[in-house]
C-alpha cells in the first residue's frame, strides 16, 4: 500500500492526511455501533484527526448536544486508541452553563463538558465555532489561553470567521501576548467559494494558518447524486440543490465528469482532491455513514490531479 501522505496543520505540530473525519453524523444519522466501525476503519486506513463539536446534534428532536462527543469518547475508551488520534471540537453555538457563544465563563464550562464527554484530559484542536460580536476578542482569547496554559487544549482554531475579525484576533494575539488561532474551518467547496477565496485565503496563507474546510462535498451535490432537476426528489436535501444546478453546479459536475473519465476517480474523490490542492488548505473534512463510503473518501488521499485538471475544475465554477 502506498504510504499515507501527512500534512502539518499551519504552524503547529498536528499532522493529518489530506482528509479529516467529520463526526457530525455520530449519534444523528448513524448509531453507536456504526460510528465505532467507521472510527476503527478510519484509524486502520491511516487517518489521524476526528472533527466534532459540542453542538452536534442538538438540532435533532430529543437531543441536547454532545451526542457526537459522547460516542467518540465511548469509542476512545473501548478502543484504547486515544494516542493514535487527534480530537478537534468546538465551542460557541451551544448555550449552556456559563452563558452562550464565546463568553469566557461559557468557554470554561463548555471545555470541561467536552473533556468529560470525550473522556480525555486534553483537546488537540479547540475551535471557536463562530465569532461573538458581543464579547471583546481579548476576553475570549484570554479564556482560550487559560485552557492552553492548563494543558487542557493544545491548539486553537476559528470557524466561520470573517477575514476582518480573524485579522483583528491575530493582531491582538501579537500586541497583547494572547493565544493565536492556528487553524481555520470555513465553508468551502467547488460550488461554494466566496466565503474563503480572496481576502480570507490570503490572510491564512500569509499567517500560516492551516485550513480545514467543511461541506467539502456540498451536502452530497458534488458526489453526482443530483445531476439534473429530475434527480432533486431523490432525498429531502434535493430541494436545496436546485439553486446549485441553476448556478454553476451543472458546469462543475460536467468538469468533474471529464476529470473522472481521465483519472478513474469518483466525483467525491475529485471534489476532495481539488480542495486539498487549494492554497492554504491542509485537509478538508468529510463524514461517512458506512465503511464503504469511508474507503471511497480516503481514496482521495492518493489522487494527484494535474495542473490542467485543477484549472478545468476551478474555471468551471467561476
Coordinates of C-alpha atoms in Angstrom, one line a residue:
X1 CA 0.0 0.0 0.0
X2 CA 1.2 3.5 -0.8
X3 CA 2.4 5.5 2.2
X4 CA -0.2 7.9 3.5
X5 CA 0.8 11.5 2.9
X6 CA 0.8 13.6 6.1
X7 CA 0.4 17.3 6.2
X8 CA 1.2 19.7 9.1
X9 CA -1.6 22.0 10.2
X10 CA -0.3 25.5 9.9
X11 CA 2.5 26.3 12.3
X12 CA 1.5 23.5 14.7
X13 CA 2.8 20.0 15.3
X14 CA -0.6 18.4 14.4
X15 CA -0.4 16.2 11.3
X16 CA -3.2 14.7 9.2
X17 CA -3.6 13.0 5.8
X18 CA -5.4 15.3 3.4
X19 CA -8.8 14.3 4.9
X20 CA -10.2 14.8 8.4
X21 CA -13.1 12.6 9.5
X22 CA -16.3 14.6 10.3
X23 CA -18.1 13.5 13.4
X24 CA -21.4 15.3 12.9
X25 CA -23.2 12.1 11.8
X26 CA -22.3 10.2 15.0
X27 CA -25.5 9.7 17.0
X28 CA -27.5 11.5 14.4
X29 CA -27.7 9.6 11.1
X30 CA -25.7 6.6 12.3
X31 CA -25.9 4.8 15.6
X32 CA -23.2 4.0 18.1
X33 CA -22.1 0.6 16.6
X34 CA -21.9 2.0 13.1
X35 CA -19.9 5.0 14.4
X36 CA -17.5 2.7 16.1
X37 CA -16.9 0.7 12.9
X38 CA -16.2 3.9 10.9
X39 CA -13.8 5.2 13.6
X40 CA -11.9 1.9 13.7
X41 CA -11.7 1.8 9.9
X42 CA -10.5 5.4 9.7
X43 CA -7.6 4.7 12.0
X44 CA -6.8 1.5 10.3
X45 CA -6.7 3.3 7.0
X46 CA -4.2 5.8 8.3
X47 CA -6.5 8.7 9.4
X48 CA -5.4 10.8 12.4
X49 CA -7.9 13.7 13.0
X50 CA -11.5 13.5 14.1
X51 CA -13.6 16.6 14.0
X52 CA -16.7 17.2 16.1
X53 CA -18.4 20.0 18.2
X54 CA -20.4 20.3 21.4
X55 CA -23.5 21.3 19.4
X56 CA -23.6 18.0 17.4
X57 CA -26.5 17.1 17.2
X58 CA -28.7 19.5 19.2
X59 CA -30.9 20.1 16.1
X60 CA -32.4 16.6 16.5
X61 CA -35.6 16.2 18.5
X62 CA -34.8 14.8 21.9
X63 CA -31.0 15.7 21.6
X64 CA -29.3 18.3 23.8
X65 CA -25.9 18.5 22.0
X66 CA -22.8 16.5 22.9
X67 CA -24.1 13.3 21.3
X68 CA -21.2 13.0 18.8
X69 CA -18.6 13.8 21.5
X70 CA -20.2 11.1 23.8
X71 CA -19.9 8.4 21.1
X72 CA -16.3 9.4 20.3
X73 CA -15.5 9.3 24.0
X74 CA -17.0 5.8 24.3
X75 CA -15.0 4.6 21.3
X76 CA -11.8 6.1 22.7
X77 CA -12.3 4.2 26.0
X78 CA -13.3 1.0 24.3
X79 CA -10.6 1.0 21.6
X80 CA -7.7 2.4 23.6
X81 CA -6.7 4.5 20.5
X82 CA -6.6 7.9 22.1
X83 CA -2.8 8.2 21.4
X84 CA -3.4 7.4 17.8
X85 CA -5.8 10.2 17.0
X86 CA -6.2 14.0 17.2
X87 CA -9.5 15.3 18.5
X88 CA -10.9 18.6 17.3
X89 CA -14.0 20.0 18.8
X90 CA -15.7 23.4 19.1
X91 CA -17.5 25.9 21.4
X92 CA -19.7 28.8 20.6
X93 CA -23.0 27.5 19.2
X94 CA -24.4 25.6 22.1
X95 CA -25.6 27.7 25.0
X96 CA -25.4 26.3 28.5
X97 CA -23.6 26.6 31.8
X98 CA -21.7 30.0 31.8
X99 CA -23.8 31.6 29.1
X100 CA -23.6 31.4 25.4
X101 CA -21.3 31.9 22.4
X102 CA -17.8 32.9 23.4
X103 CA -18.4 34.4 26.9
X104 CA -15.3 33.4 28.9
X105 CA -17.4 31.6 31.5
X106 CA -19.1 29.7 28.7
X107 CA -15.8 28.7 27.2
X108 CA -14.5 27.4 30.5
X109 CA -17.7 25.4 31.3
X110 CA -18.1 24.0 27.7
X111 CA -14.5 22.9 27.6
X112 CA -14.9 20.9 30.8
X113 CA -18.1 19.3 29.5
X114 CA -16.4 18.4 26.2
X115 CA -13.5 16.9 28.0
X116 CA -15.9 14.9 30.2
X117 CA -17.9 13.5 27.2
X118 CA -14.7 12.7 25.3
X119 CA -13.2 11.0 28.3
X120 CA -9.8 12.7 27.7
X121 CA -7.6 15.2 29.6
X122 CA -6.9 17.4 26.6
X123 CA -8.4 18.6 23.3
X124 CA -5.9 18.7 20.5
X125 CA -7.6 21.4 18.5
X126 CA -10.3 23.6 20.0
X127 CA -12.3 25.9 17.7
X128 CA -14.3 29.0 18.3
X129 CA -17.3 27.6 16.3
X130 CA -18.4 31.1 15.4
X131 CA -17.4 34.7 16.2
X132 CA -19.1 36.6 19.0
X133 CA -19.6 40.3 18.4
X134 CA -20.9 40.7 22.0
X135 CA -17.7 39.6 23.7
X136 CA -14.5 41.5 23.3
X137 CA -12.0 39.5 21.4
X138 CA -9.3 40.0 24.0
X139 CA -11.6 38.4 26.6
X140 CA -12.4 35.3 24.7
X141 CA -8.8 34.9 23.5
X142 CA -7.7 35.1 27.2
X143 CA -10.3 32.5 28.1
X144 CA -8.9 30.1 25.5
X145 CA -5.4 30.9 26.7
X146 CA -6.3 29.8 30.2
X147 CA -7.2 26.4 28.8
X148 CA -3.9 26.2 26.9
X149 CA -2.0 27.2 30.0
X150 CA -3.8 24.5 32.0
X151 CA -2.8 21.8 29.4
X152 CA -6.5 21.2 28.5
X153 CA -6.1 22.4 24.9
X154 CA -3.1 22.1 22.6
X155 CA -4.0 24.3 19.6
X156 CA -6.7 26.9 18.9
X157 CA -8.7 27.4 15.8
X158 CA -11.5 29.6 14.4
X159 CA -14.6 28.6 12.4
X160 CA -16.9 30.7 10.4
X161 CA -14.8 33.9 11.0
X162 CA -14.8 36.8 8.5
X163 CA -11.3 37.9 7.3
X164 CA -11.5 41.2 9.2
X165 CA -12.3 39.5 12.5
X166 CA -9.7 36.8 12.1
X167 CA -7.1 39.5 11.4
X168 CA -8.1 41.5 14.5
X169 CA -7.8 38.4 16.6
X170 CA -4.3 37.7 15.1
X171 CA -3.3 41.3 15.7
X172 CA -4.5 41.2 19.4
X173 CA -2.6 37.9 19.9
X174 CA 0.6 39.7 18.8
X175 CA 0.1 43.0 20.6
X176 CA -1.3 41.7 23.8
X177 CA 0.5 38.4 24.2
X178 CA -2.7 36.4 23.8
X179 CA -3.0 33.0 22.3
X180 CA -3.2 32.7 18.5
X181 CA -5.6 30.9 16.2
X182 CA -3.6 28.4 14.2
X183 CA -6.4 26.8 12.2
X184 CA -9.5 28.0 10.3
X185 CA -12.6 26.0 9.4
X186 CA -14.6 27.7 6.7
X187 CA -17.3 26.5 4.3
X188 CA -15.5 25.8 1.1
X189 CA -16.1 23.5 -1.9
X190 CA -16.2 23.6 -5.7
X191 CA -19.6 25.3 -5.8
X192 CA -19.2 27.5 -2.6
X193 CA -16.0 29.5 -2.9
X194 CA -16.7 33.1 -2.0
X195 CA -16.5 32.6 1.8
X196 CA -12.9 31.5 1.6
X197 CA -11.2 32.6 -1.6
X198 CA -9.8 36.1 -1.7
X199 CA -9.1 38.1 1.5
X200 CA -9.6 35.2 3.9
X201 CA -7.5 32.8 1.9
X202 CA -4.7 35.4 1.5
X203 CA -4.7 36.0 5.3
X204 CA -4.4 32.3 6.1
X205 CA -1.5 31.9 3.7
X206 CA 0.3 35.0 5.0
X207 CA 0.0 33.9 8.6
X208 CA 0.5 30.1 8.0
X209 CA -3.0 29.2 9.3
X210 CA -4.0 25.6 8.5
X211 CA -7.4 25.5 6.7
X212 CA -9.8 22.6 7.2
X213 CA -12.9 23.3 5.1
X214 CA -16.3 21.8 5.9
X215 CA -19.1 21.0 3.4
X216 CA -16.4 19.7 1.1
X217 CA -19.0 17.7 -0.9
X218 CA -21.7 20.4 -0.7
X219 CA -24.1 18.2 1.2
X220 CA -23.8 15.5 -1.4
X221 CA -24.2 17.6 -4.5
X222 CA -20.6 17.0 -5.6
X223 CA -20.9 13.3 -5.4
X224 CA -23.0 13.5 -8.5
X225 CA -26.3 12.5 -6.8
X226 CA -28.2 15.4 -8.4
X227 CA -27.0 15.8 -12.0
X228 CA -30.4 17.1 -13.2
X229 CA -33.6 18.7 -11.9
X230 CA -35.3 15.3 -12.3
X231 CA -33.0 13.9 -9.6
X232 CA -33.8 16.5 -6.9
X233 CA -36.6 14.3 -5.5
X234 CA -34.1 11.6 -4.6
X235 CA -33.8 12.9 -1.0
X236 CA -35.0 15.5 1.4
X237 CA -31.9 17.6 0.6
X238 CA -32.9 17.7 -3.1
X239 CA -34.8 20.9 -2.8
X240 CA -31.7 22.7 -1.6
X241 CA -29.7 21.5 -4.6
X242 CA -31.9 23.3 -7.2
X243 CA -30.1 26.6 -6.8
X244 CA -26.7 24.9 -7.3
X245 CA -27.9 23.4 -10.6
X246 CA -29.3 26.7 -11.7
X247 CA -26.0 28.3 -11.0
X248 CA -22.5 26.9 -11.8
X249 CA -23.3 23.5 -10.5
X250 CA -24.1 21.8 -13.8
X251 CA -20.9 23.1 -15.3
X252 CA -18.8 22.0 -12.3
X253 CA -20.4 18.5 -12.5
X254 CA -19.5 18.3 -16.2
X255 CA -15.9 19.3 -15.5
X256 CA -15.8 16.7 -12.7
X257 CA -17.1 14.0 -15.1
X258 CA -14.4 14.8 -17.6
X259 CA -11.7 14.5 -14.8
X260 CA -13.3 11.3 -13.6
X261 CA -13.0 9.8 -17.1
X262 CA -9.3 10.7 -17.2
X263 CA -8.4 9.5 -13.7
X264 CA -10.9 6.8 -12.8
X265 CA -11.6 8.6 -9.6
X266 CA -15.1 9.1 -8.2
X267 CA -16.7 12.5 -8.1
X268 CA -16.4 12.6 -4.3
X269 CA -12.7 11.8 -4.5
X270 CA -12.2 14.5 -7.2
X271 CA -14.0 17.2 -5.1
X272 CA -11.9 16.4 -2.0
X273 CA -8.6 16.2 -4.0
X274 CA -9.4 19.6 -5.6
X275 CA -9.9 21.1 -2.1
X276 CA -6.7 19.5 -0.8
X277 CA -4.8 21.2 -3.6
X278 CA -6.0 24.7 -2.9
X279 CA -3.6 27.2 -1.4
X280 CA -3.7 27.3 2.4
X281 CA -5.8 24.1 2.7
X282 CA -4.3 21.4 5.0
X283 CA -7.2 18.9 4.7
X284 CA -10.9 19.0 4.0
X285 CA -13.4 17.5 6.4
X286 CA -15.9 14.8 5.3
X287 CA -18.2 12.4 7.1
X288 CA -19.1 8.9 6.2
X289 CA -22.2 6.8 7.1
X290 CA -20.6 3.4 6.2
X291 CA -17.2 1.9 6.0
X292 CA -17.6 1.5 2.2
X293 CA -18.3 5.2 1.9
X294 CA -15.3 6.0 4.1
X295 CA -13.0 3.9 2.0
X296 CA -14.1 5.8 -1.1
X297 CA -13.4 9.2 0.6
X298 CA -10.0 8.3 1.9
X299 CA -9.1 7.2 -1.7
X300 CA -8.8 10.9 -2.4
X301 CA -5.5 10.8 -0.4
X302 CA -3.9 9.0 -3.3
X303 CA -5.2 11.2 -6.1
X304 CA -2.8 13.7 -7.7
X305 CA -4.8 16.0 -10.1
X306 CA -2.7 17.6 -12.8
X307 CA -2.4 21.4 -13.2
X308 CA -4.7 21.2 -16.2
X309 CA -7.3 19.2 -14.4
X310 CA -7.2 21.5 -11.4
X311 CA -7.6 24.5 -13.7
X312 CA -10.5 22.9 -15.6
X313 CA -12.4 22.3 -12.3
X314 CA -11.6 25.8 -10.9
X315 CA -12.7 27.5 -14.1
X316 CA -15.9 25.7 -14.2
X317 CA -17.1 27.3 -11.0
X318 CA -16.1 30.9 -12.0

